[in-house]
Every structure is written in structure tokens, then in C-alpha cells.
Coordinates of C-alpha atoms in Angstrom, one line a residue:
X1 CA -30.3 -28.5 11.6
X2 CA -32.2 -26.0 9.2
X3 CA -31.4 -23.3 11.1
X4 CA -27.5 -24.2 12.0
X5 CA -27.5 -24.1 8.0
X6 CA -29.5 -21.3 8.0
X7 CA -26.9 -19.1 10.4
X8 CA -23.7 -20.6 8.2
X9 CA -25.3 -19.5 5.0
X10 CA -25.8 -16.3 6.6
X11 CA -22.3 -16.1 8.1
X12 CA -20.8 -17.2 5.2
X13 CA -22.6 -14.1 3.2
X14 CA -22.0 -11.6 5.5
X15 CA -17.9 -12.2 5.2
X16 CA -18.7 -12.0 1.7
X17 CA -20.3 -8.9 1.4
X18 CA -17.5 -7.9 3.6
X19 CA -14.9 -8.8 1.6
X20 CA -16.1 -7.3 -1.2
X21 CA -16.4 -3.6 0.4
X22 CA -13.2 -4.2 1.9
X23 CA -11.4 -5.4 -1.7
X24 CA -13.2 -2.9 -3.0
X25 CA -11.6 0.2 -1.1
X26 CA -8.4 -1.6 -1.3
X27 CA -8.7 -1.2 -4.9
X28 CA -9.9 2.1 -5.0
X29 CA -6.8 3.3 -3.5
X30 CA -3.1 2.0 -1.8
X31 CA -3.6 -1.9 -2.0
X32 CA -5.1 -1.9 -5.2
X33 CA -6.6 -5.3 -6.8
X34 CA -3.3 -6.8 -5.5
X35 CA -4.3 -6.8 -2.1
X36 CA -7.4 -8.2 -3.1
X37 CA -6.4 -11.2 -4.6
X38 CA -4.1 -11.8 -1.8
X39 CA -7.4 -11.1 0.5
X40 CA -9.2 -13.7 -1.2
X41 CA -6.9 -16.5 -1.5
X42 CA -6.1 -16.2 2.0
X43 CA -9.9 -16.4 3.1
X44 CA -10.9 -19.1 0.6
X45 CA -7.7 -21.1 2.5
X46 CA -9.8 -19.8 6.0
X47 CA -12.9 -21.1 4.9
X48 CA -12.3 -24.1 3.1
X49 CA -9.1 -25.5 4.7
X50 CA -10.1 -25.5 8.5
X51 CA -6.8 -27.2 9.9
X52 CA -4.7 -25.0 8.6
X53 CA -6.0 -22.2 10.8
X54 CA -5.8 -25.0 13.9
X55 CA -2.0 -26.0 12.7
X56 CA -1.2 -22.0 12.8
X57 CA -2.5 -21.3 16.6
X58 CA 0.3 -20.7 19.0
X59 CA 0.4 -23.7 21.7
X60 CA -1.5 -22.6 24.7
X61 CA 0.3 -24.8 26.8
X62 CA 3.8 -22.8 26.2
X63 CA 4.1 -20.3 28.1
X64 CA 4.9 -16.4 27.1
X65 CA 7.7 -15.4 28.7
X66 CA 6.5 -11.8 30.3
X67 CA 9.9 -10.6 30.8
X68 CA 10.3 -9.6 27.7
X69 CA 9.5 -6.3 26.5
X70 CA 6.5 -7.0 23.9
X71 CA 6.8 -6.2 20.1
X72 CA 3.5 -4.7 18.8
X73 CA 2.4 -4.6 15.0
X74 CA 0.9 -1.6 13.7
X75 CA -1.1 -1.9 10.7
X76 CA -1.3 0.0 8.1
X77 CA -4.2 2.2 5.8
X78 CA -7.8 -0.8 5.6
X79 CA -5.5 -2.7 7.7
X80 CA -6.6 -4.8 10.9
X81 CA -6.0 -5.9 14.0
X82 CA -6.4 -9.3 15.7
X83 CA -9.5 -11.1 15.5
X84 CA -10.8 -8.9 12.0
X85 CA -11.6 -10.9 9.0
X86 CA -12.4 -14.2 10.5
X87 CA -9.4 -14.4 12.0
X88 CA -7.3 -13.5 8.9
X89 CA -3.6 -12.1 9.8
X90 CA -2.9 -8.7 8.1
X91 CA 1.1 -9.5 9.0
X92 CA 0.7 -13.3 7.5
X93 CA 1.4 -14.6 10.3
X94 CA 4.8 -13.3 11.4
X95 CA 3.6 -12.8 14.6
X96 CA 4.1 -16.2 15.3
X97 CA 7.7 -16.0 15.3
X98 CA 8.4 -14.0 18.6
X99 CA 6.6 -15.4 22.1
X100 CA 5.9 -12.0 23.1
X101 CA 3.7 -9.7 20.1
X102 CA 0.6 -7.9 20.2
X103 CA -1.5 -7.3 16.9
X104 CA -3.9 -4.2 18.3
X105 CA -7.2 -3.7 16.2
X106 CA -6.9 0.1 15.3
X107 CA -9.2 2.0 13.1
X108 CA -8.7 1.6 9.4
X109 CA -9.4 4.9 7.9
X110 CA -9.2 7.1 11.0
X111 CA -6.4 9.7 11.3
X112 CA -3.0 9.5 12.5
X113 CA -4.1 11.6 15.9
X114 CA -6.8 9.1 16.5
X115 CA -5.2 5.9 16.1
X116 CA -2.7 7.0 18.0
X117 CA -4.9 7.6 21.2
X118 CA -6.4 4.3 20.4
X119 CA -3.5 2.6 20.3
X120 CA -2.4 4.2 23.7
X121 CA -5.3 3.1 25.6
X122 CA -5.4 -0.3 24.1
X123 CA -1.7 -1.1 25.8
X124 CA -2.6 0.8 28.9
X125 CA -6.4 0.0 28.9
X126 CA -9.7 2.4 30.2
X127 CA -11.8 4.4 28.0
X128 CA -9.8 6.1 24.5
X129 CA -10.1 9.5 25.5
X130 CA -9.4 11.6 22.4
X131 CA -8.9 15.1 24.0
X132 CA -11.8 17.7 24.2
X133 CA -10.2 20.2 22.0
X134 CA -9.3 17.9 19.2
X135 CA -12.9 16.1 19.7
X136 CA -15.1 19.6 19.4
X137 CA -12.9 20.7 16.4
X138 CA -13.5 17.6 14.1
X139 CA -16.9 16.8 15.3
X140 CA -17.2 13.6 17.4
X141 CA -17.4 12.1 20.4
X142 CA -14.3 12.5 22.8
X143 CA -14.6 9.3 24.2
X144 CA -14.2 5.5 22.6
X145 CA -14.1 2.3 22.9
X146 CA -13.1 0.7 26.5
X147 CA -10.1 -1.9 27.1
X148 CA -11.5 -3.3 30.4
X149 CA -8.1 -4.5 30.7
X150 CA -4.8 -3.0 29.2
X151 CA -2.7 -5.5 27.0
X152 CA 0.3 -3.9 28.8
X153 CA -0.4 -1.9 31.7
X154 CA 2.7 -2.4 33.5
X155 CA 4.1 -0.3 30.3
X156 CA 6.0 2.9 31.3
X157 CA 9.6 3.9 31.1
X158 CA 11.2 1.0 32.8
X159 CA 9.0 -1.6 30.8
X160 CA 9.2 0.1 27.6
X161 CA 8.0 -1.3 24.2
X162 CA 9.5 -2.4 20.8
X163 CA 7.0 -1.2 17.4
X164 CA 6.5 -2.3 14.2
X165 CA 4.8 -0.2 12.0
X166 CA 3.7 -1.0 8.5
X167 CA 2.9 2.0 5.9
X168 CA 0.5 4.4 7.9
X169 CA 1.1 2.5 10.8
X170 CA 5.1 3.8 10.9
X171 CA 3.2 7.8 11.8
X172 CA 0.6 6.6 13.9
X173 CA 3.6 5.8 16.1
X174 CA 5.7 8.4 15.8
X175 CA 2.7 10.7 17.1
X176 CA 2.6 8.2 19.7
X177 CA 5.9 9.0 21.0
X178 CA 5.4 12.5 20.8
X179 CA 2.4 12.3 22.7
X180 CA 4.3 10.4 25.7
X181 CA 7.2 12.7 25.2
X182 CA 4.2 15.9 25.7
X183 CA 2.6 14.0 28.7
X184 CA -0.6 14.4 26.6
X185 CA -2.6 12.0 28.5
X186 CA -5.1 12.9 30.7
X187 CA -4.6 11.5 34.1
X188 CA -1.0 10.0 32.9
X189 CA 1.8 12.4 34.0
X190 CA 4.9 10.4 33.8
X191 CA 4.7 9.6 30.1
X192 CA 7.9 10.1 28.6
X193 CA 9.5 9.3 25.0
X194 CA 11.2 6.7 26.6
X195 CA 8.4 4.3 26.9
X196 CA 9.2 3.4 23.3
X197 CA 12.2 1.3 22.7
X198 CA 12.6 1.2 19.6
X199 CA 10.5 1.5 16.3
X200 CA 10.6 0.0 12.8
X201 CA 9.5 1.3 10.1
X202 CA 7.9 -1.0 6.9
X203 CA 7.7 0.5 4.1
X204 CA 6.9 3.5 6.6
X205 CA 4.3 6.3 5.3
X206 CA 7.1 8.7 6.9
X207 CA 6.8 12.1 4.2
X208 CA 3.5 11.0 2.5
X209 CA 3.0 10.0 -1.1
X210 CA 1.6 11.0 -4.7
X211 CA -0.4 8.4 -5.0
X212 CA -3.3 10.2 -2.5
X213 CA -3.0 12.6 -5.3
X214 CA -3.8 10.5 -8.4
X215 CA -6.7 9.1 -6.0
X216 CA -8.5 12.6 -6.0
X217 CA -7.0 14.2 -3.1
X218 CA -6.8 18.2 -4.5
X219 CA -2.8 18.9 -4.6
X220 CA -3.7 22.6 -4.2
X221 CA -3.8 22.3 -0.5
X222 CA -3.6 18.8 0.7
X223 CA -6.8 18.1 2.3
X224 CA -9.8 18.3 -0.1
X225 CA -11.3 15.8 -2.8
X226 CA -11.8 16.6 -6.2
X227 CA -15.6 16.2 -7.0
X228 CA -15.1 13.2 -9.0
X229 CA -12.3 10.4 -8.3
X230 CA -11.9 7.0 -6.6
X231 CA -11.6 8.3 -3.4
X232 CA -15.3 9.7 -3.6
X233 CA -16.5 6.4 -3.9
X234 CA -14.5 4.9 -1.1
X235 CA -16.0 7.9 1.0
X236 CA -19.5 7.1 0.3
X237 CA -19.1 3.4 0.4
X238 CA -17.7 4.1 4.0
X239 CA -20.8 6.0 4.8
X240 CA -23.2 3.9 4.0
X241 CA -21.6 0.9 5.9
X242 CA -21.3 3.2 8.8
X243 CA -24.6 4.4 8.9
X244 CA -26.1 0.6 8.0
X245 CA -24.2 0.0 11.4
X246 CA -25.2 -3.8 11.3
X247 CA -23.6 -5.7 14.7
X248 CA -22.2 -8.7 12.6
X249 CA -20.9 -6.7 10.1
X250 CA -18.7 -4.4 12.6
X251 CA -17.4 -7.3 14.2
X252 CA -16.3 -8.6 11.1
X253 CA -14.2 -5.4 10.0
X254 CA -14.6 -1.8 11.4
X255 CA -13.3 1.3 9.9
X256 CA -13.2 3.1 13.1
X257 CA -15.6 5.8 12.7
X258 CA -17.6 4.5 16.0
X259 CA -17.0 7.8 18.3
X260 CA -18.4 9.9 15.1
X261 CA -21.5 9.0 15.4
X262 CA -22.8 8.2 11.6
X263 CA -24.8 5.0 12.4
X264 CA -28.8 5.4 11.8
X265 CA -29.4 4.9 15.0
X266 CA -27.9 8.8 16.2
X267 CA -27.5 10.2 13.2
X268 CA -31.0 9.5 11.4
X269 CA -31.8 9.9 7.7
X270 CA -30.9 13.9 8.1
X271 CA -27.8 13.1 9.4
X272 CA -27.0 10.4 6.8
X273 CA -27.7 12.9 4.1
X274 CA -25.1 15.5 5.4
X275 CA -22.2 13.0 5.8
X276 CA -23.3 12.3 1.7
X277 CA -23.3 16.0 0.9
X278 CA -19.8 16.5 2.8
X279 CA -21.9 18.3 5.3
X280 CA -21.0 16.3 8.5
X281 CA -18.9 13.2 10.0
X282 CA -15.0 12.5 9.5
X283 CA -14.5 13.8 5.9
X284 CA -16.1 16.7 6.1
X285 CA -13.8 17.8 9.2
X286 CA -10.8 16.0 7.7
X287 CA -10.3 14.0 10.7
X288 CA -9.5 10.9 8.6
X289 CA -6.6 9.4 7.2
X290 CA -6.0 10.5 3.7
X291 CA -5.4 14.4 4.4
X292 CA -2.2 13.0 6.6
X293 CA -1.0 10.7 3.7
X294 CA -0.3 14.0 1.3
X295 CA 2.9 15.6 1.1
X296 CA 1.4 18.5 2.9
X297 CA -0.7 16.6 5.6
X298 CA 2.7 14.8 6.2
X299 CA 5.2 18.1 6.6
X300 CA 2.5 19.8 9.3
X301 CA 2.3 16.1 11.2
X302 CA 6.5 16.0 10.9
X303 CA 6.8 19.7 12.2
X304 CA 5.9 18.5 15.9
X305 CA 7.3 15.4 15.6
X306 CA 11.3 14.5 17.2
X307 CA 13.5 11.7 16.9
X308 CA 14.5 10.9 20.1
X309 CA 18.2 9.9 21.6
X310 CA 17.2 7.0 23.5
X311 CA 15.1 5.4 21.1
X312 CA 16.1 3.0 18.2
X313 CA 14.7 3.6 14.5
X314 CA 15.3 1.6 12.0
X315 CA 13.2 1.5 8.4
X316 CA 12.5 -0.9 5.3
X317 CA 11.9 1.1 2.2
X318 CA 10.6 -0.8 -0.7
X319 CA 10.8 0.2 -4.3
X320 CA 9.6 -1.3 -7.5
X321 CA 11.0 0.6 -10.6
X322 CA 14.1 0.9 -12.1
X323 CA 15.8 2.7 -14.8
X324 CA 15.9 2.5 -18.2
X325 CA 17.7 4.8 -20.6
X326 CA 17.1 8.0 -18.1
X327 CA 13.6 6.6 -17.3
X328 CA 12.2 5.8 -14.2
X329 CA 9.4 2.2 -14.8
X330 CA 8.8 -0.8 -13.1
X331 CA 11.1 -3.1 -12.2
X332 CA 10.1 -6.1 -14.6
X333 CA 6.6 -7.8 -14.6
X334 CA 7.0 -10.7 -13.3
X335 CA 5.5 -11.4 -9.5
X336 CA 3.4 -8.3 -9.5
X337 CA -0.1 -7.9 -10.0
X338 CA -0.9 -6.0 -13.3
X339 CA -2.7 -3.7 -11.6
X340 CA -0.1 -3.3 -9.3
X341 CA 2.3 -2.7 -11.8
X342 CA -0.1 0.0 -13.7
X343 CA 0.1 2.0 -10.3
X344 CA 3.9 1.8 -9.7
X345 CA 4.2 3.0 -13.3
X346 CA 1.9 5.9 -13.1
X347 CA 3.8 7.1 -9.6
X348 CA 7.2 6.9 -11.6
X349 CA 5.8 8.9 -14.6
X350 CA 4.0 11.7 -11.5
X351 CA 4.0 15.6 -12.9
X352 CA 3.5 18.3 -9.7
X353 CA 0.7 20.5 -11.7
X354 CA 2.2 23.3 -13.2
X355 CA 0.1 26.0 -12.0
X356 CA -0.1 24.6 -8.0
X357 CA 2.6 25.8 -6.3
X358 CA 5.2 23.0 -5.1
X359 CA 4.1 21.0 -2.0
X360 CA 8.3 22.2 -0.5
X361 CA 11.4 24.4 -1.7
X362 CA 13.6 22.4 -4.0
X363 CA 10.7 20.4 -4.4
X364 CA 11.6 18.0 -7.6
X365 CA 9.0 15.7 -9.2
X366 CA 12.1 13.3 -10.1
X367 CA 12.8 12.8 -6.2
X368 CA 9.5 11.1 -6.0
X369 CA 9.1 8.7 -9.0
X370 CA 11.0 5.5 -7.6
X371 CA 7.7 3.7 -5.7
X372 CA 6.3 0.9 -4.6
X373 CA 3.1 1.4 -6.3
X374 CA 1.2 3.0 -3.4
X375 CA 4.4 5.0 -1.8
X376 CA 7.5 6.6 -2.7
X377 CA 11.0 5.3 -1.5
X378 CA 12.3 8.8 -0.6
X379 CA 9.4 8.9 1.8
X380 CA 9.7 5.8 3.9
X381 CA 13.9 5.9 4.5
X382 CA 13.1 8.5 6.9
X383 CA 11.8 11.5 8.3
X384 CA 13.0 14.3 5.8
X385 CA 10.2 17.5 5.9
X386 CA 10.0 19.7 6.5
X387 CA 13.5 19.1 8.5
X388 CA 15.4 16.1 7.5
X389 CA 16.6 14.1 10.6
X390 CA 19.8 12.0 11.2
X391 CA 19.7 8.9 9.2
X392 CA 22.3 6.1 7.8
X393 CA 21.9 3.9 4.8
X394 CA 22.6 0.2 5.5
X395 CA 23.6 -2.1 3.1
X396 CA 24.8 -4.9 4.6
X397 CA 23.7 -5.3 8.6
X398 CA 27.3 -5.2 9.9
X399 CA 27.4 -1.8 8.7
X400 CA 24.9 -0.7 11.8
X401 CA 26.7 -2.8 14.6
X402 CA 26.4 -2.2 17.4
X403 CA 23.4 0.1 16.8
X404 CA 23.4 3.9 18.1
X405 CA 19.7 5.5 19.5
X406 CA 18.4 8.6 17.6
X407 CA 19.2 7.4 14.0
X408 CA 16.8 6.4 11.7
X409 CA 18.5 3.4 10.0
X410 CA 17.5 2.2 6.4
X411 CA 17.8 -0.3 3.8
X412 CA 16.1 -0.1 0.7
X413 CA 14.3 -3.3 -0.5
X414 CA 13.4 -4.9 -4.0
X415 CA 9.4 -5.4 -3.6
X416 CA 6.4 -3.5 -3.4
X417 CA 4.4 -2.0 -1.0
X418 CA 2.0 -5.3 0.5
X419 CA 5.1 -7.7 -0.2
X420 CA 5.6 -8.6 3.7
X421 CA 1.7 -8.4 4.6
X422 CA -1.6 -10.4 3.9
X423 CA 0.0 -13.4 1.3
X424 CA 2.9 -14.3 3.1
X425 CA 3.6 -17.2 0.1
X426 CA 3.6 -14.2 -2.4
X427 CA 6.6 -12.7 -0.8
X428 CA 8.7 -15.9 -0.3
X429 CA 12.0 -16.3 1.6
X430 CA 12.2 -12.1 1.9
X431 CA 9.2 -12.6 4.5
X432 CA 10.9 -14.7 6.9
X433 CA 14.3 -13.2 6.4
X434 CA 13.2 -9.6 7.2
X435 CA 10.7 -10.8 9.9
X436 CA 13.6 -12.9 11.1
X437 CA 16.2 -10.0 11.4
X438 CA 13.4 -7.5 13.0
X439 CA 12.9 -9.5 15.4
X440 CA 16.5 -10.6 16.6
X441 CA 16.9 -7.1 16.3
X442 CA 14.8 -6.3 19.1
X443 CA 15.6 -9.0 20.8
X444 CA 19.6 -9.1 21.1
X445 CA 20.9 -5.6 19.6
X446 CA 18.2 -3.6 21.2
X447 CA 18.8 -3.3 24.6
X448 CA 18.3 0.1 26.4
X449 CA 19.2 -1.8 30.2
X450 CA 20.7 -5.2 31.1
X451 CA 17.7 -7.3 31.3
X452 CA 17.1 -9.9 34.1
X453 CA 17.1 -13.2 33.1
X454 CA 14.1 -15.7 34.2
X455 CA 14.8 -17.5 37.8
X456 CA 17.7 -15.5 38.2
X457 CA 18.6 -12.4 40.6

């Protein structure tokens, strides 16, 4: 009995300490103290309010109908897949409302490049092979974690696949499809652009934001940190977790760093030290998230990447200011975390230093101040640099029937940028209604071949 007590008490610390590193980053840059509170509520619910975890489980006696093509959830920047956080849903649950979704675990802070691979090899399954060229030029290991089995290894161009993307999550699969459409698999040469279905896009990190620059990324170039800033502290805080390397811990919540090496056990004191001087590991070669968020890191990523004619795009793009007498502020103050609502205000008031020069001709720091408090609206309609691609506003959903392939569809939503993740109560009907439509979408208006029904030739 002492030491079943023992092992809950320690449990119960470890998701703690957790917690608080995870809220921590989240507050130190996109999610803010927002997410946090949502974080919290939703675990306190998890650990003190057992049955509602029970009543949420999908029936195992139903079963999935394998026919259809599967949806899969992308997370976004500290997001997480299945089975992270004690179980905690970074999509609040909206997975339950299809029979047929898959919530992969991707790396939280790792680059656009890498999560993609991951994600490629977690539908297809075998080792994550990151490529040998991109591996020796950022410094880690070119091979990862190992899907003994594929959560969708029939997947090719005659089963493709319907994604959902939130934030980061949006480019991660974009590069996907680009690296299908490049056959840049190893050992996979019938990869095509057509394995992907269709892809939506919330509250899509799609042409990067300010915000990575009010967080200390340098806005001279894109890609380096300013000595002293929030996202300093994030970085160290990441190194020491990764370098503690403690089994329970890593279960609990990864950040991805594994195939860099940074734990004590490789890496040693020395090597600890370097990744603290900016001497060694993922952000000292930039192969980390943040340098793709940036306008900059955003335009090279977009100058390889295509829409394609046989796929279907469609994207949410959330905004929380309005105007006021020529101004550009938040839109009210009610239902937003103050914190929150400091961030959205400080994007809509953003100044492109005078003496850098601009990030893109007829660059305009006006184009960028309607946000969501960690993104700006005119980059998540839809890909637009450094070459804007074809792309209709919607306003009511009649106006896209039937829908057309190779045209990135968009509404713009009242909300900010965590509304339809993590605190599903905190967004309210808008959570089931978009959810809902996404969802039908794919389901009945998103059809790329006549499907076989069930039992029937």
C-alpha cells in the first residue's frame, strides 16, 4: 500500500513538473498563459474527475469502418499527439466525431522538414529516415523512432488521405506533399502528390508571423536569437529537459529532439555545455521550428512548395482585432485571456525596424496587424510568398459548391488562435460547428473517385 502511494505521489509530481515546463514554454511564446489555463483546467478535470475520461472513450465494440479514407490531425507548435499529457486531447476531443481519425505524436519544437518525415513514417511505418544530407548538415542522427507497424500502410495514391492541420501543423503538411510529389523517400518510388486528398488548414501557419519576432527571433535575417528574449529561456529550458533525459518524463511529453542526441547519456557534461553556449544540437543548426515560423523562414519553405490540381485546400483564418477610428486593437475583452489580449494588441500595433530591410517588396507593416494573438490573418488564408497561389474567399459555404481541386478556399473567423484546440468549453458552439462542417466536408464534398460502399460490389 505504501509504495502504490508512493508511485501515485510520484506520478502525480512528475505530470506536474511537466505541466509546468510545458505552460511555461507555452507562455513564453505562441499559446501564451491562455493555453495554460486551458492546460490546467483540462488536467485538473483528468486527474480528479476519472469518469469523464471513461465516458469520452470511443466504444470498442463499434467497429471503424476501414473503407474510408482516414482524417489525420496535425498539431501544431508544443502541440501533441495521442497518448501525451495523460491522455489529454490537444484537438478537445473533436476526434471523436469521425469513426475514422488519427491523432499522430509529432515532435513539438522540431522543424517543418522533420515533422514531416516523421509524420510520413508514422502512416506508412519502419524507421523515420531523415535523409543523409539534411541529417549531416544540421547535426543529428539520420535515423528515428520506429513504427513497428504503419497506422496506414495501405496509404498510396488509390487510398489517399484527408489532413487537418492546426497552426504549424498546416506547413508540416504541405512539405509532406511536396515530398510525395518529389518521390523523396528512400525505398518509396511511387509517391505522388496525390496521396493527399485534401488538406485544411486551422488557423494555418501558411506565410509565418511577427509574433516569432517580438519573441526574440533577430528580424535582420530570420533565423538567429537576440541574446536576451523569451525565446532564450524556452531554449535553455528545452536543453536541460533534454539532456535530464528522464524515461517518465519523455513519455509524458517529448519535444522531439531524440535523433539529436542531447541526453547525458551521449552527449555528456561537454556536450551539455555546447548546446548552452549555442555551440551544438538543434538551435545552434537551426533545425528547429521557430527559424520556419518568420516571414523569411516561411518565403524559402513556400518557394519549393506547389498547390496541386487534384488536391482539395480549404483554410480557417482567425482574427481577433478590429477597427477603431483607423486603428487596428482587439476585438473587445470579453472571452480572452488578458494575456492573450496583451499579445493580439502588440501584433496589431507591429513596426518592421526601420533600419532592417523589409522581409518582401511591397512589404507593408499594416498588411500584418489583424491577428489572432500568436498569428496574422493574412498569413493563414493562404499561401501568398513569395508567389501568391489561387485562392477564393468564402463567406457563406454555398459559395464553394461543388468544390474545385487546386484552390485554397478560406473563411475568416471571429476567435483567436487556440479557440478550436485544448478547452473545447472555451470555444463553445463554433467548436462543433467548424469541426462539424470539416468533417462532412471530407466526407460528402470530397470525393476524388466514386467510393465502394460496404457489402456492396
Amino acid at each position: 500500500m505504501i509504495v502504490v502511494r508512493w508511485w501515485m505521489t510520484t506520478f502525480q509530481l512528475t505530470e506536474l513538473f511537466v505541466s509546468c515546463l510545458v505552460h511555461l514554454t507555452y507562455g513564453l511564446y505562441i499559446f501564451s498563459t491562455a493555453v495554460a489555463g486551458d492546460v490546467s483546467q483540462t488536467l485538473s478535470d483528468w486527474l480528479f474527475k476519472p469518469n469523464l475520461e471513461t465516458s469520452l472513450k470511443t466504444d470498442d465494440s463499434k467497429k471503424t469502418n476501414t473503407d474510408l479514407p482516414p482524417i489525420v490531425l496535425v498539431h501544431g507548435i508544443f502541440g501533441f499527439g495521442k497518448g501525451r499529457l495523460g491522455g489529454l486531447s490537444y484537438f478537445a476531443g473533436a476526434e471523436k466525431k469521425d469513426e475514422r481519425v488519427l491523432v499522430p505524436d509529432l515532435g513539438s519544437l522540431t522543424s517543418i522538414y522533420d515533422r514531416a518525415r516523421e509524420l510520413f513514417y508514422y502512416l506508412k511505418g519502419g524507421q523515420v529516415d531523415y535523409g543523409e544530407e539534411h541529417s549531416k548538415a544540421c547535426g543529428h542522427s539520420q535515423f528515428g523512432r520506429i513504427y513497428e507497424q504503419g497506422h496506414y500502410p495501405e496509404w498510396d495514391e488509390d487510398h489517399p488521405i484527408h489532413f487537418v492541420g492546426h497552426s504549424a501543423g498546416a506547413q508540416v503538411v504541405r512539405v509532406l506533399q511536396q515530398m510525395l510529389a518529389d518521390k523523396a523517400f528512400k525505398g518509396y518510388d511511387n509517391t505522388s502528390e496525390n496521396w493527399v486528398l485534401s488538406l485544411t488548414s486551422l488557423s494555418g501557419a501558411l506565410n509565418g508571423t511577427t509574433r516569432t519576432y517580438f519573441d526574440g527571433m533577430q528580424p535582420e535575417d530570420g533565423k538567429s536569437l537576440t541574446p536576451v528574449c523569451l525565446l532564450q529561456l524556452c531554449r535553455i529550458g528545452v536543453i536541460i529537459y533534454e539532456w535530464l533525459d528522464i524515461p517518465l518524463l519523455k513519455d509524458y511529453y517529448n519535444f522531439g529532439f531524440d535523433h539529436f542526441s542531447m541526453s547525458w547519456r551521449k552527449s555528456g557534461i561537454r556536450g551539455f555545455v555546447d548546446c548552452l553556449l549555442g555551440n551544438g544540437g538543434p538551435f545552434a543548426s537551426g533545425d528547429w521550428i521557430l527559424p520556419d515560423l518568420t516571414i523569411q523562414g516561411s518565403m524559402k519553405l513556400n518557394s519549393h512548395l506547389r498547390t496541386f490540381p487534384q488536391t482539395y485546400y480549404f483554410s480557417y483564418a482567425t482574427k481577433r482585432t478590429t477597427q477603431v477610428m483607423g486603428l487596428t486593437v482587439p476585438s473587445g475583452v470579453l472571452g480572452i485571456h488578458p494575456l492573450l489580449f496583451i499579445r493580439v494588441l502588440q501584433m496589431s500595433q507591429w513596426r518592421h525596424p526601420q533600419d532592417v530591410s523589409p522581409p518582401y517588396k511591397g512589404y507593408r507593416d499594416e498588411d500584418w496587424w489583424d491577428n489572432d494573438g500568436a498569428l496574422n490573418t493574412i498569413s493563414m488564408t493562404h499561401p501568398r510568398l513569395p508567389v501568391e497561389h489561387p485562392s477564393h474567399l468564402v463567406v457563406k459555404d454555398s459559395d464553394c459548391q461543388p468544390l474545385q481541386p487546386g484552390i485554397w478556399y478560406y473563411k475568416i473567423v471571429e476567435g483567436d488562435h487556440i479557440l478550436f484546440v485544448v478547452n473545447r468549453e472555451r470555444a463553445g458552439v463554433q467548436f462543433d460547428l467548424i469541426y462539424d462542417s470539416i468533417f462532412e466536408r471530407c466526407r460528402k464534398h470530397v470525393l476524388r473517385k466514386t467510393p465502394t460502399l460496404p457489402n456492396h460490389s
